[in-house]
PDB file of C-alpha atoms in Angstrom:
ATOM      1  CA  UNK G   1      15.685  -8.856  -6.036  1.00  0.00           C
ATOM      2  CA  UNK G   2      19.501  -8.892  -6.176  1.00  0.00           C
ATOM      3  CA  UNK G   3      19.403  -9.531  -9.930  1.00  0.00           C
ATOM      4  CA  UNK G   4      17.554  -6.241 -10.393  1.00  0.00           C
ATOM      5  CA  UNK G   5      20.394  -4.530  -8.548  1.00  0.00           C
ATOM      6  CA  UNK G   6      23.086  -6.387 -10.525  1.00  0.00           C
ATOM      7  CA  UNK G   7      21.592  -5.498 -13.912  1.00  0.00           C
ATOM      8  CA  UNK G   8      21.115  -1.828 -13.052  1.00  0.00           C
ATOM      9  CA  UNK G   9      24.626  -1.579 -11.625  1.00  0.00           C
ATOM     10  CA  UNK G  10      26.180  -2.844 -14.876  1.00  0.00           C
ATOM     11  CA  UNK G  11      24.388  -0.088 -16.810  1.00  0.00           C
ATOM     12  CA  UNK G  12      25.401   2.478 -14.192  1.00  0.00           C
ATOM     13  CA  UNK G  13      29.058   1.400 -14.235  1.00  0.00           C
ATOM     14  CA  UNK G  14      29.166   1.585 -18.042  1.00  0.00           C
ATOM     15  CA  UNK G  15      28.427   5.324 -17.743  1.00  0.00           C
ATOM     16  CA  UNK G  16      30.687   6.104 -14.782  1.00  0.00           C
ATOM     17  CA  UNK G  17      34.301   4.972 -14.514  1.00  0.00           C
ATOM     18  CA  UNK G  18      34.514   5.486 -10.749  1.00  0.00           C
ATOM     19  CA  UNK G  19      31.952   2.793  -9.813  1.00  0.00           C
ATOM     20  CA  UNK G  20      33.286  -0.143  -7.774  1.00  0.00           C
ATOM     21  CA  UNK G  21      31.556  -3.301  -6.516  1.00  0.00           C
ATOM     22  CA  UNK G  22      32.837  -5.165  -3.460  1.00  0.00           C
ATOM     23  CA  UNK G  23      31.662  -8.460  -2.020  1.00  0.00           C
ATOM     24  CA  UNK G  24      32.868 -10.987   0.527  1.00  0.00           C
ATOM     25  CA  UNK G  25      32.803 -14.418  -1.131  1.00  0.00           C
ATOM     26  CA  UNK G  26      29.192 -13.955  -2.252  1.00  0.00           C
ATOM     27  CA  UNK G  27      27.209 -12.897  -5.323  1.00  0.00           C
ATOM     28  CA  UNK G  28      27.788 -15.988  -7.436  1.00  0.00           C
ATOM     29  CA  UNK G  29      25.379 -16.418 -10.378  1.00  0.00           C
ATOM     30  CA  UNK G  30      24.652 -12.707 -10.030  1.00  0.00           C
ATOM     31  CA  UNK G  31      27.722 -10.505 -10.533  1.00  0.00           C
ATOM     32  CA  UNK G  32      29.529 -12.429 -13.278  1.00  0.00           C
ATOM     33  CA  UNK G  33      28.460  -9.889 -15.906  1.00  0.00           C
ATOM     34  CA  UNK G  34      29.846  -6.987 -13.861  1.00  0.00           C
ATOM     35  CA  UNK G  35      33.083  -8.867 -13.221  1.00  0.00           C
ATOM     36  CA  UNK G  36      33.514  -9.680 -16.912  1.00  0.00           C
ATOM     37  CA  UNK G  37      32.878  -6.106 -18.077  1.00  0.00           C
ATOM     38  CA  UNK G  38      34.766  -4.314 -15.290  1.00  0.00           C
ATOM     39  CA  UNK G  39      37.326  -6.758 -13.845  1.00  0.00           C
ATOM     40  CA  UNK G  40      39.430  -4.018 -12.236  1.00  0.00           C
ATOM     41  CA  UNK G  41      36.384  -2.537 -10.499  1.00  0.00           C
ATOM     42  CA  UNK G  42      35.087  -5.795  -9.000  1.00  0.00           C
ATOM     43  CA  UNK G  43      36.748  -6.819  -5.742  1.00  0.00           C
ATOM     44  CA  UNK G  44      35.945 -10.073  -3.943  1.00  0.00           C
ATOM     45  CA  UNK G  45      37.789  -9.775  -0.638  1.00  0.00           C
ATOM     46  CA  UNK G  46      36.950 -13.309   0.483  1.00  0.00           C
ATOM     47  CA  UNK G  47      35.494 -14.023   3.904  1.00  0.00           C
ATOM     48  CA  UNK G  48      36.792 -10.749   5.354  1.00  0.00           C
ATOM     49  CA  UNK G  49      33.891  -8.374   5.875  1.00  0.00           C
ATOM     50  CA  UNK G  50      35.754  -5.941   8.132  1.00  0.00           C
ATOM     51  CA  UNK G  51      38.533  -5.642   5.574  1.00  0.00           C
ATOM     52  CA  UNK G  52      35.890  -5.120   2.896  1.00  0.00           C
ATOM     53  CA  UNK G  53      34.572  -2.053   4.739  1.00  0.00           C
ATOM     54  CA  UNK G  54      38.111  -0.720   5.063  1.00  0.00           C
ATOM     55  CA  UNK G  55      38.711  -1.116   1.320  1.00  0.00           C
ATOM     56  CA  UNK G  56      35.337   0.522   0.586  1.00  0.00           C
ATOM     57  CA  UNK G  57      36.210   3.452   2.840  1.00  0.00           C
ATOM     58  CA  UNK G  58      39.582   3.965   1.180  1.00  0.00           C
ATOM     59  CA  UNK G  59      38.032   3.921  -2.288  1.00  0.00           C
ATOM     60  CA  UNK G  60      35.261   6.333  -1.271  1.00  0.00           C
ATOM     61  CA  UNK G  61      37.787   8.750   0.257  1.00  0.00           C
ATOM     62  CA  UNK G  62      39.526   8.766  -3.128  1.00  0.00           C
ATOM     63  CA  UNK G  63      36.320   9.881  -4.822  1.00  0.00           C
ATOM     64  CA  UNK G  64      35.019   6.491  -5.949  1.00  0.00           C
ATOM     65  CA  UNK G  65      31.366   5.431  -5.823  1.00  0.00           C
ATOM     66  CA  UNK G  66      31.344   2.154  -3.914  1.00  0.00           C
ATOM     67  CA  UNK G  67      28.712  -0.581  -3.707  1.00  0.00           C
ATOM     68  CA  UNK G  68      29.167  -3.263  -1.063  1.00  0.00           C
ATOM     69  CA  UNK G  69      27.128  -6.483  -1.214  1.00  0.00           C
ATOM     70  CA  UNK G  70      26.687  -9.287   1.304  1.00  0.00           C
ATOM     71  CA  UNK G  71      24.116 -11.152   3.383  1.00  0.00           C
ATOM     72  CA  UNK G  72      22.813  -8.643   5.922  1.00  0.00           C
ATOM     73  CA  UNK G  73      24.216 -10.086   9.184  1.00  0.00           C
ATOM     74  CA  UNK G  74      27.697 -10.359   7.645  1.00  0.00           C
ATOM     75  CA  UNK G  75      27.391  -6.931   6.033  1.00  0.00           C
ATOM     76  CA  UNK G  76      26.282  -4.987   9.121  1.00  0.00           C
ATOM     77  CA  UNK G  77      26.857  -6.816  12.371  1.00  0.00           C
ATOM     78  CA  UNK G  78      30.479  -7.825  11.839  1.00  0.00           C
ATOM     79  CA  UNK G  79      31.462  -4.350  10.712  1.00  0.00           C
ATOM     80  CA  UNK G  80      29.236  -2.002  12.696  1.00  0.00           C
ATOM     81  CA  UNK G  81      32.106  -0.113  14.349  1.00  0.00           C
ATOM     82  CA  UNK G  82      33.607   0.705  10.982  1.00  0.00           C
ATOM     83  CA  UNK G  83      30.239   1.678   9.501  1.00  0.00           C
ATOM     84  CA  UNK G  84      29.615   4.018  12.439  1.00  0.00           C
ATOM     85  CA  UNK G  85      33.026   5.630  12.697  1.00  0.00           C
ATOM     86  CA  UNK G  86      33.676   6.195   8.997  1.00  0.00           C
ATOM     87  CA  UNK G  87      30.824   5.581   6.547  1.00  0.00           C
ATOM     88  CA  UNK G  88      28.106   7.188   8.653  1.00  0.00           C
ATOM     89  CA  UNK G  89      30.084   9.939  10.376  1.00  0.00           C
ATOM     90  CA  UNK G  90      31.619  11.223   7.143  1.00  0.00           C
ATOM     91  CA  UNK G  91      28.599  10.381   4.956  1.00  0.00           C
ATOM     92  CA  UNK G  92      30.829   8.563   2.497  1.00  0.00           C
ATOM     93  CA  UNK G  93      29.504   7.716  -0.939  1.00  0.00           C
ATOM     94  CA  UNK G  94      29.069   4.047  -0.063  1.00  0.00           C
ATOM     95  CA  UNK G  95      25.967   1.982  -0.730  1.00  0.00           C
ATOM     96  CA  UNK G  96      25.456  -1.138   1.385  1.00  0.00           C
ATOM     97  CA  UNK G  97      23.334  -3.771  -0.378  1.00  0.00           C
ATOM     98  CA  UNK G  98      22.059  -6.388   2.068  1.00  0.00           C
ATOM     99  CA  UNK G  99      20.462  -9.660   0.971  1.00  0.00           C
ATOM    100  CA  UNK G 100      18.024 -11.698   3.036  1.00  0.00           C
ATOM    101  CA  UNK G 101      15.881  -9.124   4.823  1.00  0.00           C
ATOM    102  CA  UNK G 102      13.625 -10.376   7.616  1.00  0.00           C
ATOM    103  CA  UNK G 103      12.952 -14.113   7.342  1.00  0.00           C
ATOM    104  CA  UNK G 104      13.986 -14.518   3.697  1.00  0.00           C
ATOM    105  CA  UNK G 105      16.478 -17.234   4.630  1.00  0.00           C
ATOM    106  CA  UNK G 106      13.893 -19.116   6.683  1.00  0.00           C
ATOM    107  CA  UNK G 107      15.207 -22.217   8.414  1.00  0.00           C
ATOM    108  CA  UNK G 108      18.828 -21.049   8.372  1.00  0.00           C
ATOM    109  CA  UNK G 109      18.042 -19.347  11.646  1.00  0.00           C
ATOM    110  CA  UNK G 110      19.303 -16.406  13.660  1.00  0.00           C
ATOM    111  CA  UNK G 111      22.695 -16.251  11.911  1.00  0.00           C
ATOM    112  CA  UNK G 112      20.994 -15.432   8.598  1.00  0.00           C
ATOM    113  CA  UNK G 113      17.653 -13.808   9.513  1.00  0.00           C
ATOM    114  CA  UNK G 114      18.242 -10.168  10.492  1.00  0.00           C
ATOM    115  CA  UNK G 115      15.514  -8.652  12.646  1.00  0.00           C
ATOM    116  CA  UNK G 116      17.640  -5.870  14.168  1.00  0.00           C
ATOM    117  CA  UNK G 117      19.248  -4.228  11.135  1.00  0.00           C
ATOM    118  CA  UNK G 118      16.917  -1.244  10.771  1.00  0.00           C
ATOM    119  CA  UNK G 119      17.040  -0.525  14.501  1.00  0.00           C
ATOM    120  CA  UNK G 120      20.833  -0.538  14.513  1.00  0.00           C
ATOM    121  CA  UNK G 121      21.155   1.763  11.510  1.00  0.00           C
ATOM    122  CA  UNK G 122      18.389   4.079  12.727  1.00  0.00           C
ATOM    123  CA  UNK G 123      20.843   5.187  15.416  1.00  0.00           C
ATOM    124  CA  UNK G 124      23.308   6.509  12.857  1.00  0.00           C
ATOM    125  CA  UNK G 125      23.293   9.917  11.135  1.00  0.00           C
ATOM    126  CA  UNK G 126      23.262  10.422   7.363  1.00  0.00           C
ATOM    127  CA  UNK G 127      22.039   6.932   6.419  1.00  0.00           C
ATOM    128  CA  UNK G 128      19.093   6.483   4.074  1.00  0.00           C
ATOM    129  CA  UNK G 129      17.411   3.121   4.686  1.00  0.00           C
ATOM    130  CA  UNK G 130      15.544   1.515   1.785  1.00  0.00           C
ATOM    131  CA  UNK G 131      13.359  -1.566   2.356  1.00  0.00           C
ATOM    132  CA  UNK G 132      11.571  -2.369  -0.931  1.00  0.00           C
ATOM    133  CA  UNK G 133       9.029  -5.165  -0.909  1.00  0.00           C
ATOM    134  CA  UNK G 134       8.099  -5.522  -4.586  1.00  0.00           C
ATOM    135  CA  UNK G 135       9.924  -5.559  -7.920  1.00  0.00           C
ATOM    136  CA  UNK G 136       8.649  -2.058  -8.700  1.00  0.00           C
ATOM    137  CA  UNK G 137       9.818  -0.752  -5.343  1.00  0.00           C
ATOM    138  CA  UNK G 138      13.216  -2.414  -5.772  1.00  0.00           C
ATOM    139  CA  UNK G 139      13.673  -0.769  -9.163  1.00  0.00           C
ATOM    140  CA  UNK G 140      12.708   2.592  -7.688  1.00  0.00           C
ATOM    141  CA  UNK G 141      14.927   2.214  -4.614  1.00  0.00           C
ATOM    142  CA  UNK G 142      17.967   1.363  -6.731  1.00  0.00           C
ATOM    143  CA  UNK G 143      17.270   4.254  -9.110  1.00  0.00           C
ATOM    144  CA  UNK G 144      17.145   6.650  -6.144  1.00  0.00           C
ATOM    145  CA  UNK G 145      20.372   5.212  -4.764  1.00  0.00           C
ATOM    146  CA  UNK G 146      22.172   5.512  -8.118  1.00  0.00           C
ATOM    147  CA  UNK G 147      21.129   9.147  -8.572  1.00  0.00           C
ATOM    148  CA  UNK G 148      22.216  10.326  -5.126  1.00  0.00           C
ATOM    149  CA  UNK G 149      25.524  10.519  -3.310  1.00  0.00           C
ATOM    150  CA  UNK G 150      26.024   9.504   0.293  1.00  0.00           C
ATOM    151  CA  UNK G 151      25.412   6.606   2.641  1.00  0.00           C
ATOM    152  CA  UNK G 152      22.580   4.255   1.605  1.00  0.00           C
ATOM    153  CA  UNK G 153      21.456   0.864   2.899  1.00  0.00           C
ATOM    154  CA  UNK G 154      19.092  -1.310   0.877  1.00  0.00           C
ATOM    155  CA  UNK G 155      17.464  -4.309   2.525  1.00  0.00           C
ATOM    156  CA  UNK G 156      16.601  -6.853  -0.179  1.00  0.00           C
ATOM    157  CA  UNK G 157      14.249  -9.770   0.408  1.00  0.00           C
ATOM    158  CA  UNK G 158      12.705 -12.515  -1.672  1.00  0.00           C
ATOM    159  CA  UNK G 159      10.731 -11.938  -4.851  1.00  0.00           C
ATOM    160  CA  UNK G 160       7.041 -11.473  -3.888  1.00  0.00           C
ATOM    161  CA  UNK G 161       4.295 -13.647  -5.293  1.00  0.00           C
ATOM    162  CA  UNK G 162       1.837 -10.796  -5.781  1.00  0.00           C
ATOM    163  CA  UNK G 163       1.744  -7.638  -7.870  1.00  0.00           C
ATOM    164  CA  UNK G 164       0.636  -4.317  -6.430  1.00  0.00           C
ATOM    165  CA  UNK G 165      -0.715  -1.277  -8.228  1.00  0.00           C
ATOM    166  CA  UNK G 166       1.979   1.155  -7.174  1.00  0.00           C
ATOM    167  CA  UNK G 167       2.273   4.674  -8.522  1.00  0.00           C
ATOM    168  CA  UNK G 168       5.958   5.494  -8.101  1.00  0.00           C
ATOM    169  CA  UNK G 169       6.578   8.099 -10.814  1.00  0.00           C
ATOM    170  CA  UNK G 170       6.198  10.981  -8.380  1.00  0.00           C
ATOM    171  CA  UNK G 171       7.540   9.165  -5.329  1.00  0.00           C
ATOM    172  CA  UNK G 172       9.557  11.328  -2.935  1.00  0.00           C
ATOM    173  CA  UNK G 173      12.038   9.951  -0.434  1.00  0.00           C
ATOM    174  CA  UNK G 174      10.407   9.776   2.988  1.00  0.00           C
ATOM    175  CA  UNK G 175       6.825   9.326   1.792  1.00  0.00           C
ATOM    176  CA  UNK G 176       4.787   6.167   2.058  1.00  0.00           C
ATOM    177  CA  UNK G 177       3.004   4.505  -0.866  1.00  0.00           C
ATOM    178  CA  UNK G 178      -0.762   4.140  -0.528  1.00  0.00           C
ATOM    179  CA  UNK G 179      -1.682   0.691  -1.858  1.00  0.00           C
ATOM    180  CA  UNK G 180      -5.268   0.600  -0.649  1.00  0.00           C
ATOM    181  CA  UNK G 181      -7.755   3.243   0.499  1.00  0.00           C
ATOM    182  CA  UNK G 182      -9.974   2.995   3.572  1.00  0.00           C
ATOM    183  CA  UNK G 183     -10.814   4.727   6.829  1.00  0.00           C
ATOM    184  CA  UNK G 184     -11.669   2.084   9.456  1.00  0.00           C
ATOM    185  CA  UNK G 185      -8.199   0.547   9.821  1.00  0.00           C
ATOM    186  CA  UNK G 186      -4.752   1.667   8.647  1.00  0.00           C
ATOM    187  CA  UNK G 187      -2.056  -0.938   8.041  1.00  0.00           C
ATOM    188  CA  UNK G 188       1.516   0.363   7.671  1.00  0.00           C
ATOM    189  CA  UNK G 189       4.270  -1.946   6.458  1.00  0.00           C
ATOM    190  CA  UNK G 190       7.522  -2.259   4.532  1.00  0.00           C
ATOM    191  CA  UNK G 191       9.458  -5.002   2.788  1.00  0.00           C
ATOM    192  CA  UNK G 192       8.262  -8.441   1.750  1.00  0.00           C
ATOM    193  CA  UNK G 193       5.533  -8.595   4.358  1.00  0.00           C
ATOM    194  CA  UNK G 194       3.459  -6.480   1.951  1.00  0.00           C
ATOM    195  CA  UNK G 195       2.121  -9.791   0.583  1.00  0.00           C
ATOM    196  CA  UNK G 196       0.662 -10.780   3.946  1.00  0.00           C
ATOM    197  CA  UNK G 197      -0.664  -7.309   4.673  1.00  0.00           C
ATOM    198  CA  UNK G 198      -2.561  -7.118   1.389  1.00  0.00           C
ATOM    199  CA  UNK G 199      -4.157 -10.504   2.111  1.00  0.00           C
ATOM    200  CA  UNK G 200      -5.250  -9.266   5.541  1.00  0.00           C
ATOM    201  CA  UNK G 201      -6.737  -6.138   3.968  1.00  0.00           C
ATOM    202  CA  UNK G 202      -8.829  -8.250   1.581  1.00  0.00           C
ATOM    203  CA  UNK G 203     -10.098 -10.444   4.421  1.00  0.00           C
ATOM    204  CA  UNK G 204     -11.088  -7.397   6.481  1.00  0.00           C
ATOM    205  CA  UNK G 205     -12.897  -5.847   3.533  1.00  0.00           C
ATOM    206  CA  UNK G 206     -14.977  -9.016   3.219  1.00  0.00           C
ATOM    207  CA  UNK G 207     -16.235  -8.115   6.698  1.00  0.00           C
ATOM    208  CA  UNK G 208     -17.116  -4.568   5.579  1.00  0.00           C
ATOM    209  CA  UNK G 209     -14.058  -3.052   7.274  1.00  0.00           C
ATOM    210  CA  UNK G 210     -12.379  -0.484   5.008  1.00  0.00           C
ATOM    211  CA  UNK G 211      -8.603  -0.631   5.096  1.00  0.00           C
ATOM    212  CA  UNK G 212      -5.901   1.863   4.143  1.00  0.00           C
ATOM    213  CA  UNK G 213      -2.577   0.174   3.373  1.00  0.00           C
ATOM    214  CA  UNK G 214       0.591   2.288   3.419  1.00  0.00           C
ATOM    215  CA  UNK G 215       3.820   0.693   2.276  1.00  0.00           C
ATOM    216  CA  UNK G 216       7.118   2.407   3.053  1.00  0.00           C
ATOM    217  CA  UNK G 217       9.814   2.091   0.403  1.00  0.00           C
ATOM    218  CA  UNK G 218      12.260   3.712   2.808  1.00  0.00           C
ATOM    219  CA  UNK G 219      12.142   3.743   6.596  1.00  0.00           C
ATOM    220  CA  UNK G 220      14.629   6.585   7.083  1.00  0.00           C
ATOM    221  CA  UNK G 221      14.158   9.455   6.548  1.00  0.00           C
ATOM    222  CA  UNK G 222      10.391   9.685   7.146  1.00  0.00           C
ATOM    223  CA  UNK G 223       8.392  12.634   5.878  1.00  0.00           C
ATOM    224  CA  UNK G 224       6.493  13.708   8.997  1.00  0.00           C
ATOM    225  CA  UNK G 225       3.979  15.784   7.015  1.00  0.00           C
ATOM    226  CA  UNK G 226       3.029  12.809   4.832  1.00  0.00           C
ATOM    227  CA  UNK G 227       2.616  10.593   7.876  1.00  0.00           C
ATOM    228  CA  UNK G 228       0.516  13.140   9.759  1.00  0.00           C
ATOM    229  CA  UNK G 229      -1.740  13.630   6.737  1.00  0.00           C
ATOM    230  CA  UNK G 230      -2.325   9.909   6.239  1.00  0.00           C
ATOM    231  CA  UNK G 231      -2.806   8.687   9.814  1.00  0.00           C
ATOM    232  CA  UNK G 232      -6.574   8.599  10.087  1.00  0.00           C
ATOM    233  CA  UNK G 233      -7.759  10.130  13.355  1.00  0.00           C
ATOM    234  CA  UNK G 234     -10.147   7.802  15.234  1.00  0.00           C
ATOM    235  CA  UNK G 235      -8.752   4.918  13.185  1.00  0.00           C
ATOM    236  CA  UNK G 236      -6.939   1.855  14.481  1.00  0.00           C
ATOM    237  CA  UNK G 237      -3.395   1.926  13.099  1.00  0.00           C
ATOM    238  CA  UNK G 238      -1.126  -1.124  12.968  1.00  0.00           C
ATOM    239  CA  UNK G 239       2.513  -1.166  11.860  1.00  0.00           C
ATOM    240  CA  UNK G 240       3.466  -4.648  10.647  1.00  0.00           C
ATOM    241  CA  UNK G 241       7.085  -5.559   9.937  1.00  0.00           C
ATOM    242  CA  UNK G 242       9.655  -8.362   9.837  1.00  0.00           C
ATOM    243  CA  UNK G 243      11.791  -6.665  12.448  1.00  0.00           C
ATOM    244  CA  UNK G 244      12.168  -6.416  16.194  1.00  0.00           C
ATOM    245  CA  UNK G 245       9.428  -4.455  17.926  1.00  0.00           C
ATOM    246  CA  UNK G 246      12.264  -2.177  19.106  1.00  0.00           C
ATOM    247  CA  UNK G 247      13.900   0.220  16.675  1.00  0.00           C
ATOM    248  CA  UNK G 248      12.012  -0.503  13.473  1.00  0.00           C
ATOM    249  CA  UNK G 249       9.492   1.499  11.484  1.00  0.00           C
ATOM    250  CA  UNK G 250       6.893   1.023  14.214  1.00  0.00           C
ATOM    251  CA  UNK G 251       9.168   2.669  16.766  1.00  0.00           C
ATOM    252  CA  UNK G 252       9.835   5.590  14.424  1.00  0.00           C
ATOM    253  CA  UNK G 253       6.118   6.151  13.848  1.00  0.00           C
ATOM    254  CA  UNK G 254       5.342   5.858  17.569  1.00  0.00           C
ATOM    255  CA  UNK G 255       7.960   8.520  18.319  1.00  0.00           C
ATOM    256  CA  UNK G 256       6.462  10.839  15.705  1.00  0.00           C
ATOM    257  CA  UNK G 257       2.950  10.372  17.145  1.00  0.00           C
ATOM    258  CA  UNK G 258       4.287  11.301  20.589  1.00  0.00           C
ATOM    259  CA  UNK G 259       6.329  14.263  19.336  1.00  0.00           C
ATOM    260  CA  UNK G 260       3.357  15.690  17.426  1.00  0.00           C
ATOM    261  CA  UNK G 261       1.014  15.041  20.344  1.00  0.00           C
ATOM    262  CA  UNK G 262      -1.469  13.359  18.014  1.00  0.00           C
ATOM    263  CA  UNK G 263      -4.548  12.363  19.987  1.00  0.00           C
ATOM    264  CA  UNK G 264      -7.422   9.958  19.351  1.00  0.00           C
ATOM    265  CA  UNK G 265      -5.063   7.561  17.550  1.00  0.00           C
ATOM    266  CA  UNK G 266      -4.933   3.911  18.525  1.00  0.00           C
ATOM    267  CA  UNK G 267      -1.518   2.632  17.423  1.00  0.00           C
ATOM    268  CA  UNK G 268      -0.032  -0.850  17.789  1.00  0.00           C
ATOM    269  CA  UNK G 269       3.144  -2.505  16.532  1.00  0.00           C
ATOM    270  CA  UNK G 270       2.953  -6.044  15.177  1.00  0.00           C
ATOM    271  CA  UNK G 271       6.581  -7.124  15.065  1.00  0.00           C
ATOM    272  CA  UNK G 272       9.100  -9.593  16.505  1.00  0.00           C
ATOM    273  CA  UNK G 273       8.960  -9.813  20.287  1.00  0.00           C
ATOM    274  CA  UNK G 274      11.966  -8.688  22.305  1.00  0.00           C
ATOM    275  CA  UNK G 275      13.365 -12.084  23.269  1.00  0.00           C
ATOM    276  CA  UNK G 276      15.957 -14.585  22.093  1.00  0.00           C
ATOM    277  CA  UNK G 277      14.822 -16.546  19.046  1.00  0.00           C
ATOM    278  CA  UNK G 278      16.550 -19.906  19.070  1.00  0.00           C
TER     279      UNK G 278
END
């Protein structure tokens, strides 16, 4: 997924002289082309993530368009105070590109598998959170990010093993993407777990249970009208995500259901339990 970002960024930077890419001792075998073409606009700060955010902020305040890349825990958790006080509050034109969403890094454990990132950023104003789960969605998410100013966060995962029939030409930020139509059960998801959700949908359909699958390319903002229109009344609705059960897409949807006083909806989150994962 990161290679899609790297290739698009090179094309973007060739058209705009104010584009900068920052990383913290990462991005090898990925950003060499950018570094070769734009050596003065590529900054590897070393293992100094907090300093990286300070440099990004300074560049953005001088009118530069700044892209910051790292593994998600190092990108967000070490620098949250700076992200909150400057990037979010002033809606700086900084795009945070996080690698290793959910359990992409597998056995490397809690230091590398972020399950709190969306919940943390959901608390902040101005941020647009993108969580693509397919190659098509990643292309679309990056295109949206490149065309818009302001504070973006993209959560990149592993390359999926399946292809989905996604219609993204008319996609609008905040809407979900309907991957499968049905009325008995609605499965809502985002990110790489799309693979698992589509397999579940096929198994349920073998049992004559029709399944609607909605994939969210971005988890903030959420278009309330789209969600209200596509939550089937009298249907069982499950939100499935590689994230804590607190603060993720499931929490956002639950809040909307409560705020709109939607009745006759059975809603359940299938997510990471609220406990230490050692």
